[in-house]
Amino acid sequence: MPSALSKLRVGPNSTLRLKDHPTDATFGWEKESAKAELADVIARIDVLQQRLAAEGKRSVLLVLQAMDAAGKDGTIRAITAGLNPAGFEVAGFKAPGGPETQHDYLWRVHAAVPAKGRVGIFNRSHYEDVLIVRVKGFVPKSVWSRRFAHITAFEQLLADEGTTIVKVFLNVSKEEQRQRLQERIDDPEKRWKFRKGDLDDRALWPKYQEAYQDAIRRTSTAVAPWYVVPADRNWVRNLAVAKILLETLERMNPKLPPPEDGIEGLIVE
Ligand code: ATP
Ligand code: MG
């Protein structure tokens, strides 16, 4: 449904205000039919993913960014369920450690960009280096503020060399996050996901919103647009992100390689 997706898409030089984007929008979609529709979208992604692999010339990078408990993991699980795992690469980015700390912040990111023919999903990304790093003051403003230009140049390089980039901000409300963090504390199966530090990040909510808004405004480009996806309802979030991925693959229109000469009509004995 291009109309809903085009509403989510952020254009270049945007003056987006996150507070104008409802976190509980449904676009008139129905929860009852969303499951079947998601299955249909995934089936179409499957066909195009296989064509992308057969073509072997280009790749897709889907970047997922969000506050804690907005559902990055759940989204990845939902939109890749039933697809060929060989066609996908998921890379998660935690606080840098070991050799990662000895290089520039894009070093580990560039190494994780999907190979030709593949769809890569980033669970967090280089954007952490203008988000948590900014909000927590890990580096001074003089350092992080230069990074928007690095990032747009880096993404332009990837695009020029055959990687189609789409970036998704899962936009969850502060109240929804409260409930989900509480659930992580209360449910023994989920407790491992909770860190006390999550509450420190939560306390900095307005600063994070400002940092996200700024990052989205400054790095939404024609070749690497952001989408702001309402994330309070998991079924809306999953269907929206799956549709974004499908639309991206459809636009790329990957082509099967031509068959060898003389195959048509051949009888296998
Ligand atoms: P969930 O959303 O389910 O809580 P998560 O992505 O938060 O999952 P965690 O292991 O809880 O996974 O946290 C990873 C942490 O690493 C996040 O707080 C993130 O901000 C932090 N991080 C990622 N990249 C960087 C970076 N470049 N510098 C500093 N911290 C980073
Ligand atoms: Mg976390």
mmCIF file of N, CA and C in Angstrom, residues 75-175:
data_model
loop_
_atom_site.group_PDB
_atom_site.id
_atom_site.type_symbol
_atom_site.label_atom_id
_atom_site.label_comp_id
_atom_site.label_asym_id
_atom_site.label_seq_id
_atom_site.Cartn_x
_atom_site.Cartn_y
_atom_site.Cartn_z
ATOM 1 N N THR A 75 10.790 -7.586 15.176
ATOM 2 C CA THR A 75 10.562 -7.220 13.774
ATOM 3 C C THR A 75 11.378 -8.121 12.861
ATOM 4 N N ILE A 76 12.637 -8.324 13.227
ATOM 5 C CA ILE A 76 13.510 -9.153 12.381
ATOM 6 C C ILE A 76 12.950 -10.576 12.311
ATOM 7 N N ARG A 77 12.514 -11.086 13.459
ATOM 8 C CA ARG A 77 11.958 -12.435 13.487
ATOM 9 C C ARG A 77 10.723 -12.506 12.584
ATOM 10 N N ALA A 78 9.860 -11.509 12.695
ATOM 11 C CA ALA A 78 8.596 -11.546 11.948
ATOM 12 C C ALA A 78 8.808 -11.413 10.443
ATOM 13 N N ILE A 79 9.703 -10.525 10.036
ATOM 14 C CA ILE A 79 9.791 -10.274 8.587
ATOM 15 C C ILE A 79 10.690 -11.268 7.861
ATOM 16 N N THR A 80 11.460 -12.070 8.610
ATOM 17 C CA THR A 80 12.314 -13.054 7.933
ATOM 18 C C THR A 80 11.790 -14.480 8.113
ATOM 19 N N ALA A 81 10.692 -14.625 8.870
ATOM 20 C CA ALA A 81 10.161 -15.968 9.131
ATOM 21 C C ALA A 81 9.765 -16.644 7.825
ATOM 22 N N GLY A 82 10.265 -17.839 7.604
ATOM 23 C CA GLY A 82 9.903 -18.587 6.409
ATOM 24 C C GLY A 82 10.730 -18.253 5.183
ATOM 25 N N LEU A 83 11.613 -17.237 5.290
ATOM 26 C CA LEU A 83 12.458 -16.906 4.139
ATOM 27 C C LEU A 83 13.709 -17.788 4.164
ATOM 28 N N ASN A 84 14.420 -17.785 3.045
ATOM 29 C CA ASN A 84 15.639 -18.591 2.952
ATOM 30 C C ASN A 84 16.747 -17.931 3.783
ATOM 31 N N PRO A 85 17.169 -18.556 4.893
ATOM 32 C CA PRO A 85 18.170 -17.916 5.755
ATOM 33 C C PRO A 85 19.473 -17.631 5.009
ATOM 34 N N ALA A 86 19.750 -18.415 3.960
ATOM 35 C CA ALA A 86 20.993 -18.223 3.216
ATOM 36 C C ALA A 86 21.023 -16.868 2.499
ATOM 37 N N GLY A 87 19.849 -16.271 2.317
ATOM 38 C CA GLY A 87 19.802 -14.986 1.611
ATOM 39 C C GLY A 87 19.917 -13.787 2.520
ATOM 40 N N PHE A 88 19.929 -14.038 3.820
ATOM 41 C CA PHE A 88 19.891 -12.935 4.785
ATOM 42 C C PHE A 88 21.108 -12.908 5.693
ATOM 43 N N GLU A 89 21.483 -11.722 6.094
ATOM 44 C CA GLU A 89 22.541 -11.564 7.095
ATOM 45 C C GLU A 89 22.019 -10.572 8.123
ATOM 46 N N VAL A 90 22.020 -10.955 9.382
ATOM 47 C CA VAL A 90 21.628 -10.015 10.435
ATOM 48 C C VAL A 90 22.875 -9.659 11.228
ATOM 49 N N ALA A 91 23.115 -8.362 11.392
ATOM 50 C CA ALA A 91 24.267 -7.925 12.191
ATOM 51 C C ALA A 91 23.772 -7.024 13.312
ATOM 52 N N GLY A 92 24.159 -7.324 14.522
ATOM 53 C CA GLY A 92 23.782 -6.491 15.668
ATOM 54 C C GLY A 92 24.978 -5.679 16.131
ATOM 55 N N PHE A 93 24.702 -4.472 16.570
ATOM 56 C CA PHE A 93 25.793 -3.602 17.026
ATOM 57 C C PHE A 93 25.581 -3.194 18.470
ATOM 58 N N LYS A 94 26.439 -3.726 19.319
ATOM 59 C CA LYS A 94 26.420 -3.369 20.748
ATOM 60 C C LYS A 94 27.522 -2.328 20.973
ATOM 61 N N ALA A 95 27.715 -1.945 22.228
ATOM 62 C CA ALA A 95 28.810 -1.015 22.525
ATOM 63 C C ALA A 95 30.106 -1.637 22.012
ATOM 64 N N PRO A 96 30.942 -0.845 21.320
ATOM 65 C CA PRO A 96 32.151 -1.417 20.724
ATOM 66 C C PRO A 96 33.102 -1.982 21.783
ATOM 67 N N GLY A 97 33.785 -3.060 21.401
ATOM 68 C CA GLY A 97 34.760 -3.664 22.309
ATOM 69 C C GLY A 97 35.956 -4.159 21.510
ATOM 70 N N GLY A 98 37.016 -4.520 22.191
ATOM 71 C CA GLY A 98 38.208 -5.088 21.548
ATOM 72 C C GLY A 98 38.707 -4.233 20.404
ATOM 73 N N PRO A 99 38.996 -4.876 19.261
ATOM 74 C CA PRO A 99 39.574 -4.131 18.133
ATOM 75 C C PRO A 99 38.652 -3.022 17.616
ATOM 76 N N GLU A 100 37.352 -3.174 17.849
ATOM 77 C CA GLU A 100 36.413 -2.139 17.374
ATOM 78 C C GLU A 100 36.743 -0.775 17.972
ATOM 79 N N THR A 101 37.265 -0.790 19.175
ATOM 80 C CA THR A 101 37.584 0.484 19.840
ATOM 81 C C THR A 101 38.871 1.107 19.278
ATOM 82 N N GLN A 102 39.593 0.316 18.467
ATOM 83 C CA GLN A 102 40.891 0.778 17.958
ATOM 84 C C GLN A 102 40.773 1.334 16.537
ATOM 85 N N HIS A 103 39.563 1.451 16.053
ATOM 86 C CA HIS A 103 39.352 1.930 14.679
ATOM 87 C C HIS A 103 38.291 3.027 14.674
ATOM 88 N N ASP A 104 38.111 3.653 13.528
ATOM 89 C CA ASP A 104 37.028 4.635 13.421
ATOM 90 C C ASP A 104 35.683 3.917 13.535
ATOM 91 N N TYR A 105 34.634 4.679 13.809
ATOM 92 C CA TYR A 105 33.341 4.067 14.150
ATOM 93 C C TYR A 105 32.655 3.367 12.978
ATOM 94 N N LEU A 106 33.094 3.664 11.748
ATOM 95 C CA LEU A 106 32.466 2.999 10.604
ATOM 96 C C LEU A 106 33.157 1.690 10.215
ATOM 97 N N TRP A 107 34.289 1.426 10.839
ATOM 98 C CA TRP A 107 35.089 0.248 10.461
ATOM 99 C C TRP A 107 34.292 -1.045 10.593
ATOM 100 N N ARG A 108 33.703 -1.238 11.762
ATOM 101 C CA ARG A 108 32.972 -2.498 11.988
ATOM 102 C C ARG A 108 31.685 -2.541 11.156
ATOM 103 N N VAL A 109 31.164 -1.367 10.865
ATOM 104 C CA VAL A 109 29.905 -1.279 10.122
ATOM 105 C C VAL A 109 30.132 -1.655 8.656
ATOM 106 N N HIS A 110 31.179 -1.086 8.085
ATOM 107 C CA HIS A 110 31.471 -1.364 6.672
ATOM 108 C C HIS A 110 31.695 -2.860 6.466
ATOM 109 N N ALA A 111 32.378 -3.475 7.427
ATOM 110 C CA ALA A 111 32.679 -4.911 7.322
ATOM 111 C C ALA A 111 31.418 -5.765 7.363
ATOM 112 N N ALA A 112 30.333 -5.224 7.902
ATOM 113 C CA ALA A 112 29.101 -6.004 8.061
ATOM 114 C C ALA A 112 28.083 -5.728 6.952
ATOM 115 N N VAL A 113 28.422 -4.866 6.011
ATOM 116 C CA VAL A 113 27.493 -4.544 4.909
ATOM 117 C C VAL A 113 27.268 -5.814 4.065
ATOM 118 N N PRO A 114 26.020 -6.102 3.679
ATOM 119 C CA PRO A 114 25.746 -7.361 2.981
ATOM 120 C C PRO A 114 26.484 -7.488 1.646
ATOM 121 N N ALA A 115 26.861 -8.733 1.363
ATOM 122 C CA ALA A 115 27.526 -9.043 0.094
ATOM 123 C C ALA A 115 26.505 -8.984 -1.038
ATOM 124 N N LYS A 116 26.998 -8.908 -2.247
ATOM 125 C CA LYS A 116 26.121 -8.855 -3.420
ATOM 126 C C LYS A 116 25.189 -10.067 -3.438
ATOM 127 N N GLY A 117 23.928 -9.802 -3.752
ATOM 128 C CA GLY A 117 22.943 -10.882 -3.803
ATOM 129 C C GLY A 117 22.230 -11.118 -2.494
ATOM 130 N N ARG A 118 22.602 -10.371 -1.453
ATOM 131 C CA ARG A 118 22.039 -10.663 -0.135
ATOM 132 C C ARG A 118 21.289 -9.472 0.463
ATOM 133 N N VAL A 119 20.431 -9.792 1.404
ATOM 134 C CA VAL A 119 19.710 -8.772 2.164
ATOM 135 C C VAL A 119 20.321 -8.737 3.558
ATOM 136 N N GLY A 120 20.812 -7.590 3.958
ATOM 137 C CA GLY A 120 21.404 -7.446 5.291
ATOM 138 C C GLY A 120 20.485 -6.625 6.184
ATOM 139 N N ILE A 121 20.386 -7.029 7.427
ATOM 140 C CA ILE A 121 19.592 -6.256 8.388
ATOM 141 C C ILE A 121 20.510 -5.858 9.531
ATOM 142 N N PHE A 122 20.549 -4.573 9.821
ATOM 143 C CA PHE A 122 21.327 -4.081 10.962
ATOM 144 C C PHE A 122 20.396 -3.864 12.151
ATOM 145 N N ASN A 123 20.681 -4.553 13.236
ATOM 146 C CA ASN A 123 19.991 -4.338 14.503
ATOM 147 C C ASN A 123 20.850 -3.357 15.294
ATOM 148 N N ARG A 124 20.471 -2.093 15.287
ATOM 149 C CA ARG A 124 21.323 -0.956 15.629
ATOM 150 C C ARG A 124 22.431 -0.870 14.569
ATOM 151 N N SER A 125 23.206 0.221 14.604
ATOM 152 C CA SER A 125 24.052 0.508 13.450
ATOM 153 C C SER A 125 25.033 1.634 13.780
ATOM 154 N N HIS A 126 25.618 2.189 12.729
ATOM 155 C CA HIS A 126 26.484 3.375 12.860
ATOM 156 C C HIS A 126 25.724 4.565 13.458
ATOM 157 N N TYR A 127 24.389 4.518 13.425
ATOM 158 C CA TYR A 127 23.640 5.636 14.013
ATOM 159 C C TYR A 127 23.815 5.740 15.525
ATOM 160 N N GLU A 128 24.189 4.637 16.167
ATOM 161 C CA GLU A 128 24.478 4.726 17.611
ATOM 162 C C GLU A 128 25.547 5.787 17.891
ATOM 163 N N ASP A 129 26.398 6.016 16.895
ATOM 164 C CA ASP A 129 27.507 6.955 17.079
ATOM 165 C C ASP A 129 27.095 8.419 16.963
ATOM 166 N N VAL A 130 25.816 8.646 16.614
ATOM 167 C CA VAL A 130 25.256 10.003 16.748
ATOM 168 C C VAL A 130 24.030 9.996 17.665
ATOM 169 N N LEU A 131 23.792 8.870 18.341
ATOM 170 C CA LEU A 131 22.634 8.763 19.246
ATOM 171 C C LEU A 131 23.122 8.586 20.687
ATOM 172 N N ILE A 132 23.362 7.337 21.090
ATOM 173 C CA ILE A 132 23.809 7.135 22.477
ATOM 174 C C ILE A 132 25.114 7.899 22.759
ATOM 175 N N VAL A 133 25.979 7.901 21.762
ATOM 176 C CA VAL A 133 27.283 8.558 21.942
ATOM 177 C C VAL A 133 27.107 10.062 22.185
ATOM 178 N N ARG A 134 26.114 10.624 21.504
ATOM 179 C CA ARG A 134 25.793 12.050 21.669
ATOM 180 C C ARG A 134 25.091 12.300 23.005
ATOM 181 N N VAL A 135 24.058 11.491 23.247
ATOM 182 C CA VAL A 135 23.228 11.716 24.437
ATOM 183 C C VAL A 135 24.028 11.504 25.722
ATOM 184 N N LYS A 136 24.867 10.480 25.718
ATOM 185 C CA LYS A 136 25.656 10.176 26.908
ATOM 186 C C LYS A 136 26.955 10.990 26.978
ATOM 187 N N GLY A 137 27.224 11.753 25.931
ATOM 188 C CA GLY A 137 28.424 12.586 25.924
ATOM 189 C C GLY A 137 29.726 11.794 25.879
ATOM 190 N N PHE A 138 29.702 10.630 25.166
ATOM 191 C CA PHE A 138 30.928 9.823 25.071
ATOM 192 C C PHE A 138 32.019 10.540 24.281
ATOM 193 N N VAL A 139 31.596 11.374 23.354
ATOM 194 C CA VAL A 139 32.554 12.236 22.637
ATOM 195 C C VAL A 139 31.948 13.641 22.608
ATOM 196 N N PRO A 140 32.795 14.676 22.456
ATOM 197 C CA PRO A 140 32.252 16.041 22.439
ATOM 198 C C PRO A 140 31.458 16.339 21.160
ATOM 199 N N LYS A 141 30.623 17.376 21.221
ATOM 200 C CA LYS A 141 29.817 17.776 20.067
ATOM 201 C C LYS A 141 30.676 17.995 18.820
ATOM 202 N N SER A 142 31.865 18.556 19.012
ATOM 203 C CA SER A 142 32.739 18.827 17.855
ATOM 204 C C SER A 142 33.039 17.525 17.102
ATOM 205 N N VAL A 143 33.010 16.387 17.799
ATOM 206 C CA VAL A 143 33.298 15.099 17.157
ATOM 207 C C VAL A 143 32.029 14.499 16.550
ATOM 208 N N TRP A 144 30.933 14.383 17.337
ATOM 209 C CA TRP A 144 29.755 13.711 16.763
ATOM 210 C C TRP A 144 29.078 14.536 15.671
ATOM 211 N N SER A 145 29.178 15.862 15.762
ATOM 212 C CA SER A 145 28.454 16.669 14.778
ATOM 213 C C SER A 145 29.048 16.529 13.365
ATOM 214 N N ARG A 146 30.307 16.125 13.289
ATOM 215 C CA ARG A 146 30.909 15.913 11.960
ATOM 216 C C ARG A 146 30.427 14.612 11.327
ATOM 217 N N ARG A 147 29.849 13.756 12.145
ATOM 218 C CA ARG A 147 29.552 12.397 11.684
ATOM 219 C C ARG A 147 28.380 12.332 10.701
ATOM 220 N N PHE A 148 27.467 13.302 10.748
ATOM 221 C CA PHE A 148 26.350 13.267 9.796
ATOM 222 C C PHE A 148 26.893 13.309 8.369
ATOM 223 N N ALA A 149 27.907 14.120 8.169
ATOM 224 C CA ALA A 149 28.507 14.216 6.825
ATOM 225 C C ALA A 149 29.231 12.911 6.471
ATOM 226 N N HIS A 150 29.940 12.318 7.456
ATOM 227 C CA HIS A 150 30.592 11.021 7.159
ATOM 228 C C HIS A 150 29.540 9.993 6.756
ATOM 229 N N ILE A 151 28.460 9.976 7.534
ATOM 230 C CA ILE A 151 27.454 8.922 7.337
ATOM 231 C C ILE A 151 26.776 9.066 5.977
ATOM 232 N N THR A 152 26.415 10.297 5.613
ATOM 233 C CA THR A 152 25.751 10.435 4.307
ATOM 234 C C THR A 152 26.728 10.106 3.168
ATOM 235 N N ALA A 153 28.014 10.441 3.354
ATOM 236 C CA ALA A 153 28.996 10.094 2.315
ATOM 237 C C ALA A 153 29.194 8.577 2.248
ATOM 238 N N PHE A 154 29.254 7.946 3.403
ATOM 239 C CA PHE A 154 29.413 6.480 3.470
ATOM 240 C C PHE A 154 28.227 5.785 2.797
ATOM 241 N N GLU A 155 27.025 6.255 3.103
ATOM 242 C CA GLU A 155 25.839 5.629 2.520
ATOM 243 C C GLU A 155 25.762 5.891 1.015
ATOM 244 N N GLN A 156 26.230 7.062 0.581
ATOM 245 C CA GLN A 156 26.286 7.343 -0.860
ATOM 246 C C GLN A 156 27.253 6.373 -1.544
ATOM 247 N N LEU A 157 28.387 6.133 -0.895
ATOM 248 C CA LEU A 157 29.368 5.174 -1.433
ATOM 249 C C LEU A 157 28.728 3.790 -1.593
ATOM 250 N N LEU A 158 28.036 3.343 -0.560
ATOM 251 C CA LEU A 158 27.391 2.025 -0.629
ATOM 252 C C LEU A 158 26.370 2.000 -1.756
ATOM 253 N N ALA A 159 25.575 3.057 -1.844
ATOM 254 C CA ALA A 159 24.545 3.108 -2.889
ATOM 255 C C ALA A 159 25.195 3.084 -4.274
ATOM 256 N N ASP A 160 26.243 3.890 -4.445
ATOM 257 C CA ASP A 160 26.927 3.944 -5.743
ATOM 258 C C ASP A 160 27.474 2.577 -6.147
ATOM 259 N N GLU A 161 27.844 1.790 -5.144
ATOM 260 C CA GLU A 161 28.479 0.497 -5.427
ATOM 261 C C GLU A 161 27.485 -0.666 -5.374
ATOM 262 N N GLY A 162 26.182 -0.343 -5.315
ATOM 263 C CA GLY A 162 25.201 -1.417 -5.515
ATOM 264 C C GLY A 162 24.406 -1.844 -4.297
ATOM 265 N N THR A 163 24.499 -1.097 -3.207
ATOM 266 C CA THR A 163 23.690 -1.451 -2.037
ATOM 267 C C THR A 163 22.520 -0.478 -1.905
ATOM 268 N N THR A 164 21.329 -0.994 -1.932
ATOM 269 C CA THR A 164 20.151 -0.153 -1.728
ATOM 270 C C THR A 164 19.867 -0.098 -0.228
ATOM 271 N N ILE A 165 19.792 1.117 0.308
ATOM 272 C CA ILE A 165 19.683 1.292 1.755
ATOM 273 C C ILE A 165 18.308 1.828 2.128
ATOM 274 N N VAL A 166 17.689 1.205 3.125
ATOM 275 C CA VAL A 166 16.492 1.782 3.752
ATOM 276 C C VAL A 166 16.690 1.749 5.257
ATOM 277 N N LYS A 167 16.262 2.812 5.913
ATOM 278 C CA LYS A 167 16.511 2.937 7.349
ATOM 279 C C LYS A 167 15.168 3.126 8.052
ATOM 280 N N VAL A 168 14.984 2.375 9.108
ATOM 281 C CA VAL A 168 13.695 2.395 9.796
ATOM 282 C C VAL A 168 13.898 2.767 11.265
ATOM 283 N N PHE A 169 13.152 3.783 11.681
ATOM 284 C CA PHE A 169 13.084 4.112 13.107
ATOM 285 C C PHE A 169 11.782 3.551 13.641
ATOM 286 N N LEU A 170 11.871 2.611 14.564
ATOM 287 C CA LEU A 170 10.669 2.051 15.198
ATOM 288 C C LEU A 170 10.268 3.022 16.298
ATOM 289 N N ASN A 171 9.162 3.697 16.045
ATOM 290 C CA ASN A 171 8.750 4.818 16.889
ATOM 291 C C ASN A 171 7.769 4.339 17.959
ATOM 292 N N VAL A 172 8.288 4.119 19.153
ATOM 293 C CA VAL A 172 7.475 3.589 20.245
ATOM 294 C C VAL A 172 7.221 4.739 21.231
ATOM 295 N N SER A 173 6.086 4.672 21.945
ATOM 296 C CA SER A 173 5.810 5.730 22.924
ATOM 297 C C SER A 173 6.521 5.416 24.238
ATOM 298 N N LYS A 174 6.663 6.455 25.045
ATOM 299 C CA LYS A 174 7.341 6.271 26.328
ATOM 300 C C LYS A 174 6.522 5.352 27.245
ATOM 301 N N GLU A 175 5.212 5.469 27.157
ATOM 302 C CA GLU A 175 4.339 4.623 27.976
ATOM 303 C C GLU A 175 4.417 3.163 27.533
#
